[in-house]
Amino acid sequence: MDKQKWSCFVLAAFFVIGFWFRLKGISTDHSFWADEAFVSSFARDIARNKSSWLQGAKQVEYEPLQTVTTAAFFSLFGVSEFSARLPAVLFGVLGIIAAYGVARRLSNRGGGLAAAFLMALSQLNLANATQAKPYAALETLLLIQAYLLIEYIDKRRPAVLFGTVIITCLACLFHILAILFWIPVAIAIIIVHRYKIKSRLRQPFAPIALVLIIGLFIYWSGSAHGPVPLLAPFRGRIVFMYNNTVYLKNILLRQYGVYLLPALLAFCLIDKKYRALGAGLIGYATALLVVWSFSSYSHNLRYLVPFFGLVFTGFGVFWGRVGDKIGERLKVKSIRWLPMLVVVVVYLSGYKIAGTPQLYYSPNLDFYGDVQNADYKNVFAWIETKYAKKLDKIAVFDDLVDTERYYLNRQSNAYFKKGTTKPYAQPFGGQLVYGTLSDFLKEKARYPQGILIIEDWNSILPEDIKQYAKKNLKLEYRREKMAVGADRDIWPLEVRSWGME
């Protein structure tokens, strides 16, 4: 078997294994967490003709294409957690091919296979490719964008650049985070065409037209809504509103340093021909990490998934280049397959990868609390069974509408959320949202019977309401975690009642 056929065979094996591991991770239809349930509830409305495709897409303005894609899979395969998570699985395995393509073009086949291996079996990737969320899609689309930029740098074909713009637009529609994907495109184009740009500035019609087209797309797609809060003053500051660097250092250096440092070297020491790409990707990574560290109140690891796609790809590029250099020095071509030896070492070490397929890949192994994987599905099923004859007659109090909109056949009478100083109507039903214990007691007094759903961790529900309920309301049901959840993913849910005696 020649080298090309051998590399295709290994890549196909990684693809099949990656698909198998991901499919296994969604096979049990385990409970959605809040964000999954929220988007899926609007997708279900579309699939069941309770909402138009356009209306449904507008409900979650920061990820409209995620809603539409989920609705399409609901229409094809039926409404279930499996169907909602299947798009992420498919994007995840497509990312294996995309990572191989980028690393192969920047190094060699061995480097491409090392990148494909990490993309296939990374615990972080498996966790995010088995959720009904768009982060696996963003990771893959960013790598496809990088591949197209390599192709454009090589051949300068306008059709390739057009395809790059289309991919970036699609990414923006999947999630607002992808607004940063324009950075590598802009930097690469500016560097590649820097001399032409200077002359064009004297005749600025074309650049102005391009900027206007991109601006109109951003406005139309709602992508402009995302950056606005990042630029709004908070406590007298426009930037450096938060400081999440302690988490960033832990994740990037302490946990993923063994992958990050080689990747950083790979993109910093990239071939001169592709320095425009390297500069663009480093610019994107810098912007993302700055926003994550200093401007985003929610320091969720899942927001960094596209960045980690670059890290895993860069890791493969590094070892591919090292193999090339050693092979040239020793005049031994077989050394160029050094990355495959690295793959074997990484697999045997088990470091940050999954060695066997699992029914569940915890998104909290690297960063605890990133996803609150409570068993909402079974808790709401218990509520509907327990109170089947009078569920419409009793009061239901909750903190968020997200999961109950999908799992419960009715919405709460009132919601209670931390930080709410003045009651307001939540947009998906009009029920009022409160924030104080006194408001809770007033609302409770209006109903002779009712239940309160408690997320028994540092959740959205105000702590004084939670403690009052624990002392004064009857515990009807408590569920510690999902049946398939890892021991670390313990997110207890309680149902407490009044007037049910």
Short mmCIF file of C-alpha atoms in Angstrom, two decimals:
data_model
loop_
_atom_site.label_atom_id
_atom_site.label_comp_id
_atom_site.label_asym_id
_atom_site.label_seq_id
_atom_site.Cartn_x
_atom_site.Cartn_y
_atom_site.Cartn_z
CA MET A 1 0.00 0.00 0.00
CA ASP A 2 1.54 3.33 -1.04
CA LYS A 3 1.71 6.32 1.30
CA GLN A 4 -1.32 8.07 -0.16
CA LYS A 5 -3.56 5.02 0.13
CA TRP A 6 -2.25 4.30 3.61
CA SER A 7 -2.98 7.85 4.81
CA CYS A 8 -6.48 7.68 3.26
CA PHE A 9 -7.11 4.40 5.06
CA VAL A 10 -5.99 5.82 8.45
CA LEU A 11 -8.03 8.99 7.90
CA ALA A 12 -11.10 6.90 7.07
CA ALA A 13 -10.52 4.89 10.25
CA PHE A 14 -10.36 8.08 12.35
CA PHE A 15 -13.54 9.31 10.64
CA VAL A 16 -15.45 6.10 11.37
CA ILE A 17 -14.18 5.92 14.95
CA GLY A 18 -15.04 9.58 15.55
CA PHE A 19 -18.53 9.05 14.15
CA TRP A 20 -19.03 5.91 16.23
CA PHE A 21 -17.90 7.60 19.46
CA ARG A 22 -20.19 10.59 18.85
CA LEU A 23 -23.21 8.53 17.85
CA LYS A 24 -22.78 6.44 20.99
CA GLY A 25 -22.82 9.63 23.06
CA ILE A 26 -26.31 10.61 21.87
CA SER A 27 -27.84 7.13 21.76
CA THR A 28 -29.62 7.27 25.13
CA ASP A 29 -31.73 10.39 24.46
CA HIS A 30 -30.57 11.79 27.81
CA SER A 31 -31.98 15.07 29.03
CA PHE A 32 -31.34 18.41 27.39
CA TRP A 33 -29.70 21.09 29.48
CA ALA A 34 -31.22 24.58 29.44
CA ASP A 35 -29.73 25.99 26.22
CA GLU A 36 -30.36 22.80 24.27
CA ALA A 37 -33.98 22.66 25.39
CA PHE A 38 -34.65 26.33 24.68
CA VAL A 39 -33.55 26.26 21.04
CA SER A 40 -35.06 22.82 20.48
CA SER A 41 -38.45 24.01 21.73
CA PHE A 42 -38.68 26.58 18.92
CA ALA A 43 -37.36 24.06 16.41
CA ARG A 44 -40.13 21.67 17.50
CA ASP A 45 -42.72 24.41 16.93
CA ILE A 46 -41.46 24.74 13.36
CA ALA A 47 -41.46 20.98 12.76
CA ARG A 48 -45.03 20.71 14.06
CA ASN A 49 -46.25 23.70 12.02
CA LYS A 50 -46.94 25.79 15.10
CA SER A 51 -44.55 28.41 13.80
CA SER A 52 -43.18 29.39 10.40
CA TRP A 53 -39.52 28.74 9.62
CA LEU A 54 -38.76 32.46 9.60
CA GLN A 55 -40.64 33.16 12.84
CA GLY A 56 -38.96 30.23 14.57
CA ALA A 57 -35.51 31.31 13.42
CA LYS A 58 -36.06 34.78 14.86
CA GLN A 59 -36.93 33.50 18.35
CA VAL A 60 -33.27 32.89 19.27
CA GLU A 61 -31.66 35.76 17.43
CA TYR A 62 -28.07 34.89 18.29
CA GLU A 63 -28.22 31.44 16.60
CA PRO A 64 -31.03 31.35 14.01
CA LEU A 65 -29.45 28.70 11.77
CA GLN A 66 -29.06 26.37 14.76
CA THR A 67 -32.83 26.57 15.29
CA VAL A 68 -33.58 25.98 11.60
CA THR A 69 -31.14 23.06 11.34
CA THR A 70 -32.64 21.41 14.43
CA ALA A 71 -36.13 21.88 13.00
CA ALA A 72 -35.05 20.25 9.73
CA PHE A 73 -33.71 17.20 11.59
CA PHE A 74 -36.89 17.04 13.67
CA SER A 75 -38.88 16.97 10.43
CA LEU A 76 -36.69 14.22 8.98
CA PHE A 77 -36.12 11.96 11.98
CA GLY A 78 -38.84 12.89 14.47
CA VAL A 79 -38.71 15.06 17.58
CA SER A 80 -36.19 13.69 20.07
CA GLU A 81 -32.95 14.53 21.82
CA PHE A 82 -31.16 12.22 19.37
CA SER A 83 -32.46 14.12 16.34
CA ALA A 84 -31.57 17.50 17.83
CA ARG A 85 -28.00 16.39 18.58
CA LEU A 86 -27.38 14.64 15.28
CA PRO A 87 -26.32 17.82 13.40
CA ALA A 88 -23.55 18.42 15.95
CA VAL A 89 -22.38 14.82 15.46
CA LEU A 90 -22.20 15.32 11.69
CA PHE A 91 -20.39 18.62 11.97
CA GLY A 92 -18.01 17.02 14.45
CA VAL A 93 -16.97 14.25 12.07
CA LEU A 94 -16.74 16.70 9.17
CA GLY A 95 -14.29 18.62 11.33
CA ILE A 96 -12.00 15.57 11.34
CA ILE A 97 -11.67 15.86 7.55
CA ALA A 98 -11.31 19.65 7.70
CA ALA A 99 -8.51 19.45 10.29
CA TYR A 100 -6.69 16.86 8.20
CA GLY A 101 -6.97 19.07 5.12
CA VAL A 102 -5.56 22.16 6.84
CA ALA A 103 -2.74 20.34 8.62
CA ARG A 104 -1.89 18.35 5.48
CA ARG A 105 -1.55 21.55 3.44
CA LEU A 106 0.58 23.25 6.11
CA SER A 107 2.81 20.23 6.85
CA ASN A 108 2.42 16.69 5.51
CA ARG A 109 0.13 13.66 5.64
CA GLY A 110 1.47 12.63 9.04
CA GLY A 111 0.67 16.05 10.47
CA GLY A 112 -2.79 15.87 8.94
CA LEU A 113 -3.46 12.49 10.52
CA ALA A 114 -2.28 13.70 13.95
CA ALA A 115 -4.71 16.63 13.71
CA ALA A 116 -7.52 14.31 12.57
CA PHE A 117 -6.83 11.98 15.51
CA LEU A 118 -7.16 14.76 18.09
CA MET A 119 -10.29 16.12 16.43
CA ALA A 120 -11.82 12.64 16.44
CA LEU A 121 -11.12 11.61 20.03
CA SER A 122 -10.64 14.81 22.02
CA GLN A 123 -12.84 14.67 25.12
CA LEU A 124 -13.63 18.36 24.65
CA ASN A 125 -14.73 17.80 21.06
CA LEU A 126 -16.77 14.72 21.91
CA ALA A 127 -18.61 16.58 24.67
CA ASN A 128 -19.50 19.49 22.41
CA ALA A 129 -20.33 17.34 19.39
CA THR A 130 -22.94 15.44 21.41
CA GLN A 131 -24.98 18.49 22.40
CA ALA A 132 -27.75 20.23 20.48
CA LYS A 133 -25.61 23.37 20.27
CA PRO A 134 -23.65 25.00 17.44
CA TYR A 135 -20.10 24.87 18.83
CA ALA A 136 -19.03 21.79 16.83
CA ALA A 137 -20.40 23.51 13.72
CA LEU A 138 -18.41 26.67 14.47
CA GLU A 139 -15.23 24.66 15.01
CA THR A 140 -15.63 22.88 11.68
CA LEU A 141 -16.64 25.99 9.74
CA LEU A 142 -13.58 27.86 11.02
CA LEU A 143 -11.33 25.03 9.80
CA ILE A 144 -13.10 24.98 6.42
CA GLN A 145 -12.56 28.73 6.25
CA ALA A 146 -8.86 28.22 6.97
CA TYR A 147 -8.62 25.58 4.23
CA LEU A 148 -10.30 27.88 1.72
CA LEU A 149 -7.93 30.69 2.64
CA ILE A 150 -5.00 28.34 1.97
CA GLU A 151 -6.53 27.51 -1.40
CA TYR A 152 -7.04 31.20 -2.15
CA ILE A 153 -3.47 32.08 -1.22
CA ASP A 154 -2.25 29.32 -3.53
CA LYS A 155 -4.47 30.00 -6.55
CA ARG A 156 -6.05 33.46 -6.04
CA ARG A 157 -9.38 32.33 -7.50
CA PRO A 158 -12.30 34.72 -6.80
CA ALA A 159 -14.69 31.74 -6.51
CA VAL A 160 -12.66 30.42 -3.57
CA LEU A 161 -12.80 33.79 -1.83
CA PHE A 162 -16.55 33.91 -2.46
CA GLY A 163 -16.87 30.47 -0.88
CA THR A 164 -14.89 31.70 2.13
CA VAL A 165 -17.32 34.59 2.57
CA ILE A 166 -20.31 32.23 2.32
CA ILE A 167 -18.85 29.89 4.95
CA THR A 168 -18.22 32.85 7.28
CA CYS A 169 -21.79 34.12 6.79
CA LEU A 170 -23.18 30.66 7.61
CA ALA A 171 -21.06 30.54 10.75
CA CYS A 172 -22.46 33.91 11.86
CA LEU A 173 -25.98 32.56 11.44
CA PHE A 174 -25.14 29.52 13.56
CA HIS A 175 -23.93 31.67 16.46
CA ILE A 176 -23.02 35.26 17.11
CA LEU A 177 -19.54 34.19 18.24
CA ALA A 178 -18.67 33.74 14.57
CA ILE A 179 -18.66 37.50 14.06
CA LEU A 180 -14.98 37.13 14.99
CA PHE A 181 -14.47 34.79 12.03
CA TRP A 182 -14.27 37.87 9.81
CA ILE A 183 -10.92 38.71 11.41
CA PRO A 184 -8.81 36.01 9.70
CA VAL A 185 -10.55 36.70 6.37
CA ALA A 186 -9.90 40.44 6.60
CA ILE A 187 -6.29 40.09 7.76
CA ALA A 188 -5.43 37.48 5.13
CA ILE A 189 -6.95 39.52 2.29
CA ILE A 190 -5.23 42.71 3.43
CA ILE A 191 -1.83 41.03 3.61
CA VAL A 192 -2.20 39.12 0.34
CA HIS A 193 -3.44 42.15 -1.60
CA ARG A 194 -1.67 44.89 0.33
CA TYR A 195 -0.17 46.46 -2.79
CA LYS A 196 -3.41 46.38 -4.74
CA ILE A 197 -5.29 47.78 -1.75
CA LYS A 198 -3.02 50.82 -1.69
CA SER A 199 -3.86 51.59 -5.29
CA ARG A 200 -7.55 50.81 -4.80
CA LEU A 201 -7.79 53.29 -1.96
CA ARG A 202 -7.40 55.98 -4.59
CA GLN A 203 -10.56 54.58 -6.19
CA PRO A 204 -12.47 53.49 -3.08
CA PHE A 205 -15.79 52.48 -4.67
CA ALA A 206 -15.16 48.69 -4.58
CA PRO A 207 -13.83 48.56 -0.97
CA ILE A 208 -16.68 50.75 0.26
CA ALA A 209 -19.23 48.58 -1.57
CA LEU A 210 -17.75 45.42 -0.01
CA VAL A 211 -17.83 46.92 3.49
CA LEU A 212 -21.45 48.00 2.99
CA ILE A 213 -22.48 44.51 1.81
CA ILE A 214 -20.86 42.85 4.82
CA GLY A 215 -22.37 45.50 7.12
CA LEU A 216 -25.85 44.92 5.70
CA PHE A 217 -25.48 41.17 6.20
CA ILE A 218 -24.39 41.64 9.81
CA TYR A 219 -27.36 43.94 10.43
CA TRP A 220 -29.86 41.68 8.66
CA SER A 221 -28.67 38.53 10.39
CA GLY A 222 -28.80 40.11 13.84
CA SER A 223 -25.07 39.56 14.26
CA ALA A 224 -24.66 43.17 15.29
CA HIS A 225 -26.62 42.52 18.48
CA GLY A 226 -23.88 40.36 19.92
CA PRO A 227 -20.94 42.80 20.01
CA VAL A 228 -23.06 45.69 21.30
CA PRO A 229 -23.15 44.47 24.94
CA LEU A 230 -19.40 43.91 24.76
CA LEU A 231 -18.91 47.59 23.96
CA ALA A 232 -21.45 48.93 26.46
CA PRO A 233 -20.03 50.46 29.65
CA PHE A 234 -20.26 48.40 32.82
CA ARG A 235 -19.34 49.93 36.17
CA GLY A 236 -17.73 52.80 34.33
CA ARG A 237 -15.68 50.58 32.01
CA ILE A 238 -15.95 49.75 28.33
CA VAL A 239 -13.19 47.13 28.31
CA PHE A 240 -11.67 45.03 31.09
CA MET A 241 -15.07 44.76 32.74
CA TYR A 242 -14.20 41.29 34.05
CA ASN A 243 -11.04 39.37 34.73
CA ASN A 244 -11.27 35.69 33.83
CA THR A 245 -7.55 35.25 33.22
CA VAL A 246 -7.15 32.86 36.13
CA TYR A 247 -9.53 30.43 34.38
CA LEU A 248 -7.84 31.01 31.04
CA LYS A 249 -4.39 30.24 32.41
CA ASN A 250 -5.69 27.07 34.03
CA ILE A 251 -7.34 25.85 30.83
CA LEU A 252 -4.71 26.85 28.28
CA LEU A 253 -1.47 26.31 30.19
CA ARG A 254 -2.14 23.88 33.00
CA GLN A 255 -4.55 21.61 31.14
CA TYR A 256 -3.94 22.08 27.42
CA GLY A 257 -0.41 23.47 27.37
CA VAL A 258 0.95 20.24 25.92
CA TYR A 259 -1.21 20.85 22.83
CA LEU A 260 -1.24 24.66 22.82
CA LEU A 261 2.50 25.35 22.82
CA PRO A 262 3.30 23.20 19.76
CA ALA A 263 0.28 24.69 17.96
CA LEU A 264 1.40 28.23 18.75
CA LEU A 265 4.88 27.49 17.41
CA ALA A 266 3.36 25.97 14.28
CA PHE A 267 1.30 29.05 13.43
CA CYS A 268 4.02 31.52 14.44
CA LEU A 269 6.68 29.72 12.35
CA ILE A 270 4.40 29.01 9.42
CA ASP A 271 5.87 29.03 5.90
CA LYS A 272 6.34 32.50 4.48
CA LYS A 273 3.77 31.74 1.80
CA TYR A 274 1.04 31.26 4.40
CA ARG A 275 1.95 33.98 6.87
CA ALA A 276 -1.18 35.88 5.92
CA LEU A 277 -3.23 32.91 7.14
CA GLY A 278 -1.13 32.56 10.29
CA ALA A 279 -1.54 36.25 11.09
CA GLY A 280 -5.29 36.04 10.53
CA LEU A 281 -5.78 33.01 12.78
CA ILE A 282 -3.59 34.48 15.51
CA GLY A 283 -5.61 37.70 15.23
CA TYR A 284 -8.84 35.75 15.62
CA ALA A 285 -7.52 33.75 18.57
CA THR A 286 -6.28 36.89 20.31
CA ALA A 287 -9.60 38.68 19.87
CA LEU A 288 -11.56 35.66 21.14
CA LEU A 289 -9.39 35.20 24.21
CA VAL A 290 -9.50 38.91 25.06
CA VAL A 291 -13.29 38.99 24.79
CA TRP A 292 -13.60 35.77 26.80
CA SER A 293 -11.25 37.04 29.51
CA PHE A 294 -12.29 40.67 29.89
CA SER A 295 -15.64 41.39 28.21
CA SER A 296 -17.80 38.30 28.65
CA TYR A 297 -19.60 37.80 31.95
CA SER A 298 -20.01 34.10 31.15
CA HIS A 299 -16.61 32.42 30.95
CA ASN A 300 -17.88 29.21 29.39
CA LEU A 301 -15.36 26.78 27.94
CA ARG A 302 -17.75 25.93 25.11
CA TYR A 303 -17.19 29.41 23.64
CA LEU A 304 -13.56 28.42 23.05
CA VAL A 305 -14.33 25.25 21.08
CA PRO A 306 -13.48 26.83 17.67
CA PHE A 307 -10.17 27.98 19.14
CA PHE A 308 -9.39 24.44 20.27
CA GLY A 309 -10.02 23.21 16.73
CA LEU A 310 -7.12 25.43 15.68
CA VAL A 311 -5.03 24.13 18.60
CA PHE A 312 -5.53 20.48 17.65
CA THR A 313 -4.83 21.26 14.00
CA GLY A 314 -1.74 23.28 14.86
CA PHE A 315 -0.49 20.42 17.04
CA GLY A 316 -0.58 18.16 13.99
CA VAL A 317 1.13 20.82 11.85
CA PHE A 318 3.94 21.17 14.41
CA TRP A 319 4.78 17.47 14.55
CA GLY A 320 4.44 17.16 10.80
CA ARG A 321 6.96 19.95 10.32
CA VAL A 322 9.28 18.47 12.96
CA GLY A 323 9.16 15.13 11.16
CA ASP A 324 10.01 16.84 7.88
CA LYS A 325 12.98 18.70 9.36
CA ILE A 326 14.41 15.63 11.07
CA GLY A 327 13.92 13.60 7.90
CA GLU A 328 15.76 16.20 5.85
CA ARG A 329 18.66 16.29 8.27
CA LEU A 330 18.99 12.51 8.55
CA LYS A 331 17.94 11.89 4.94
CA VAL A 332 15.44 9.32 6.21
CA LYS A 333 11.98 9.90 4.75
CA SER A 334 10.29 7.50 7.17
CA ILE A 335 10.97 9.96 10.00
CA ARG A 336 8.35 12.19 8.42
CA TRP A 337 5.75 9.88 9.92
CA LEU A 338 6.87 10.97 13.39
CA PRO A 339 3.38 12.44 14.04
CA MET A 340 1.91 8.93 14.04
CA LEU A 341 4.29 7.94 16.82
CA VAL A 342 3.07 11.00 18.72
CA VAL A 343 -0.52 9.84 18.11
CA VAL A 344 0.28 6.46 19.64
CA VAL A 345 1.88 8.11 22.69
CA VAL A 346 -1.10 10.45 23.17
CA TYR A 347 -3.59 7.59 22.85
CA LEU A 348 -1.73 5.41 25.35
CA SER A 349 -1.48 8.32 27.78
CA GLY A 350 -5.22 8.97 27.54
CA TYR A 351 -4.56 12.66 28.13
CA LYS A 352 -7.62 14.74 27.21
CA ILE A 353 -8.91 12.07 24.87
CA ALA A 354 -11.51 9.30 25.10
CA GLY A 355 -10.04 5.85 24.62
CA THR A 356 -13.38 4.03 24.36
CA PRO A 357 -16.89 5.08 23.26
CA GLN A 358 -19.11 6.37 26.06
CA LEU A 359 -22.84 6.91 26.50
CA TYR A 360 -22.05 10.39 27.80
CA TYR A 361 -19.09 12.76 27.50
CA SER A 362 -19.04 15.28 30.31
CA PRO A 363 -18.53 18.90 29.21
CA ASN A 364 -17.36 19.67 32.75
CA LEU A 365 -14.20 17.57 32.96
CA ASP A 366 -11.96 20.47 31.94
CA PHE A 367 -13.93 23.29 33.51
CA TYR A 368 -16.50 22.43 36.17
CA GLY A 369 -19.89 24.04 35.83
CA ASP A 370 -19.68 24.90 32.14
CA VAL A 371 -22.92 22.98 31.49
CA GLN A 372 -25.54 22.28 34.16
CA ASN A 373 -26.51 18.79 33.03
CA ALA A 374 -29.43 18.18 35.34
CA ASP A 375 -32.05 15.55 34.54
CA TYR A 376 -34.84 17.94 33.57
CA LYS A 377 -36.40 15.34 31.31
CA ASN A 378 -37.24 12.88 34.08
CA VAL A 379 -38.13 15.56 36.63
CA PHE A 380 -40.71 17.16 34.34
CA ALA A 381 -41.99 13.70 33.38
CA TRP A 382 -42.45 12.97 37.10
CA ILE A 383 -44.34 16.25 37.56
CA GLU A 384 -46.71 15.48 34.68
CA THR A 385 -47.36 11.98 36.02
CA LYS A 386 -47.74 13.01 39.68
CA TYR A 387 -50.07 15.94 38.99
CA ALA A 388 -51.68 14.63 35.80
CA LYS A 389 -55.23 15.39 36.90
CA LYS A 390 -54.61 18.88 38.26
CA LEU A 391 -51.45 20.24 36.61
CA ASP A 392 -53.45 22.99 34.89
CA LYS A 393 -55.06 23.98 38.20
CA ILE A 394 -52.03 24.33 40.44
CA ALA A 395 -49.34 27.04 40.36
CA VAL A 396 -45.92 26.24 39.00
CA PHE A 397 -42.95 28.47 39.90
CA ASP A 398 -39.56 28.17 38.21
CA ASP A 399 -36.48 30.27 37.52
CA LEU A 400 -36.09 29.92 33.73
CA VAL A 401 -38.46 29.08 30.91
CA ASP A 402 -35.83 27.16 28.92
CA THR A 403 -36.29 23.51 29.91
CA GLU A 404 -39.94 23.61 30.87
CA ARG A 405 -40.82 25.03 27.47
CA TYR A 406 -39.60 21.79 25.94
CA TYR A 407 -40.46 19.22 28.61
CA LEU A 408 -43.59 20.54 30.35
CA ASN A 409 -46.92 20.96 28.59
CA ARG A 410 -47.48 24.31 30.26
CA GLN A 411 -45.47 27.30 31.45
CA SER A 412 -44.98 28.53 34.98
CA ASN A 413 -47.25 31.08 36.61
CA ALA A 414 -44.22 33.13 37.67
CA TYR A 415 -40.44 33.05 37.41
CA PHE A 416 -37.82 34.07 39.96
CA LYS A 417 -34.39 35.18 38.84
CA LYS A 418 -31.37 36.58 40.65
CA GLY A 419 -30.65 40.25 40.12
CA THR A 420 -34.23 41.18 39.22
CA THR A 421 -35.03 44.37 41.10
CA LYS A 422 -38.17 45.28 39.19
CA PRO A 423 -40.64 42.68 37.87
CA TYR A 424 -40.84 42.36 34.09
CA ALA A 425 -42.70 40.17 31.62
CA GLN A 426 -40.66 37.41 30.05
CA PRO A 427 -41.06 37.45 26.26
CA PHE A 428 -42.15 33.83 25.74
CA GLY A 429 -45.60 33.84 27.30
CA GLY A 430 -45.71 37.12 29.18
CA GLN A 431 -45.48 35.71 32.73
CA LEU A 432 -43.78 38.02 35.19
CA VAL A 433 -40.24 37.53 36.40
CA TYR A 434 -39.46 38.47 40.02
CA GLY A 435 -36.31 38.59 42.09
CA THR A 436 -37.14 38.90 45.80
CA LEU A 437 -38.48 36.69 48.57
CA SER A 438 -41.26 39.16 49.31
CA ASP A 439 -42.45 38.89 45.71
CA PHE A 440 -42.32 35.10 46.00
CA LEU A 441 -44.47 35.15 49.14
CA LYS A 442 -47.00 37.51 47.52
CA GLU A 443 -47.29 35.28 44.45
CA LYS A 444 -47.48 32.14 46.56
CA ALA A 445 -50.35 33.63 48.56
CA ARG A 446 -52.38 33.97 45.37
CA TYR A 447 -52.51 30.21 44.84
CA PRO A 448 -53.83 27.65 47.36
CA GLN A 449 -51.74 24.88 45.79
CA GLY A 450 -48.51 24.90 43.85
CA ILE A 451 -44.99 23.64 43.30
CA LEU A 452 -41.58 25.26 43.09
CA ILE A 453 -38.84 23.72 40.93
CA ILE A 454 -35.45 24.18 42.55
CA GLU A 455 -32.09 23.83 40.85
CA ASP A 456 -30.13 22.92 43.96
CA TRP A 457 -26.82 24.58 43.12
CA ASN A 458 -25.67 28.18 42.72
CA SER A 459 -28.35 28.70 40.10
CA ILE A 460 -30.58 31.49 38.78
CA LEU A 461 -33.11 31.03 41.59
CA PRO A 462 -32.46 33.62 44.35
CA GLU A 463 -30.82 31.98 47.33
CA ASP A 464 -33.21 33.39 49.95
CA ILE A 465 -36.18 31.91 48.08
CA LYS A 466 -34.39 28.58 47.88
CA GLN A 467 -33.66 28.54 51.62
CA TYR A 468 -37.22 29.57 52.47
CA ALA A 469 -38.55 26.72 50.35
CA LYS A 470 -36.26 24.18 51.97
CA LYS A 471 -37.52 25.19 55.42
CA ASN A 472 -41.20 25.71 54.68
CA LEU A 473 -42.25 23.76 51.60
CA LYS A 474 -42.72 20.01 51.37
CA LEU A 475 -40.14 18.02 49.42
CA GLU A 476 -42.06 16.01 46.84
CA TYR A 477 -39.23 14.74 44.64
CA ARG A 478 -35.47 15.05 44.28
CA ARG A 479 -33.23 13.78 41.49
CA GLU A 480 -29.47 14.05 41.89
CA LYS A 481 -28.26 13.55 38.32
CA MET A 482 -28.85 11.89 34.98
CA ALA A 483 -28.57 8.12 34.84
CA VAL A 484 -25.80 8.37 32.23
CA GLY A 485 -24.04 11.31 33.86
CA ALA A 486 -20.49 11.07 35.12
CA ASP A 487 -20.00 11.13 38.87
CA ARG A 488 -18.78 14.69 38.60
CA ASP A 489 -21.97 15.87 36.87
CA ILE A 490 -24.23 15.99 39.89
CA TRP A 491 -26.86 18.70 39.42
CA PRO A 492 -29.72 18.05 41.87
CA LEU A 493 -33.28 19.11 41.08
CA GLU A 494 -36.05 19.35 43.66
CA VAL A 495 -39.80 19.74 43.47
CA ARG A 496 -41.32 21.34 46.60
CA SER A 497 -44.99 21.98 47.17
CA TRP A 498 -47.47 23.89 49.27
CA GLY A 499 -51.15 23.15 49.89
CA MET A 500 -50.96 19.60 48.57
CA GLU A 501 -51.78 17.80 51.83
#
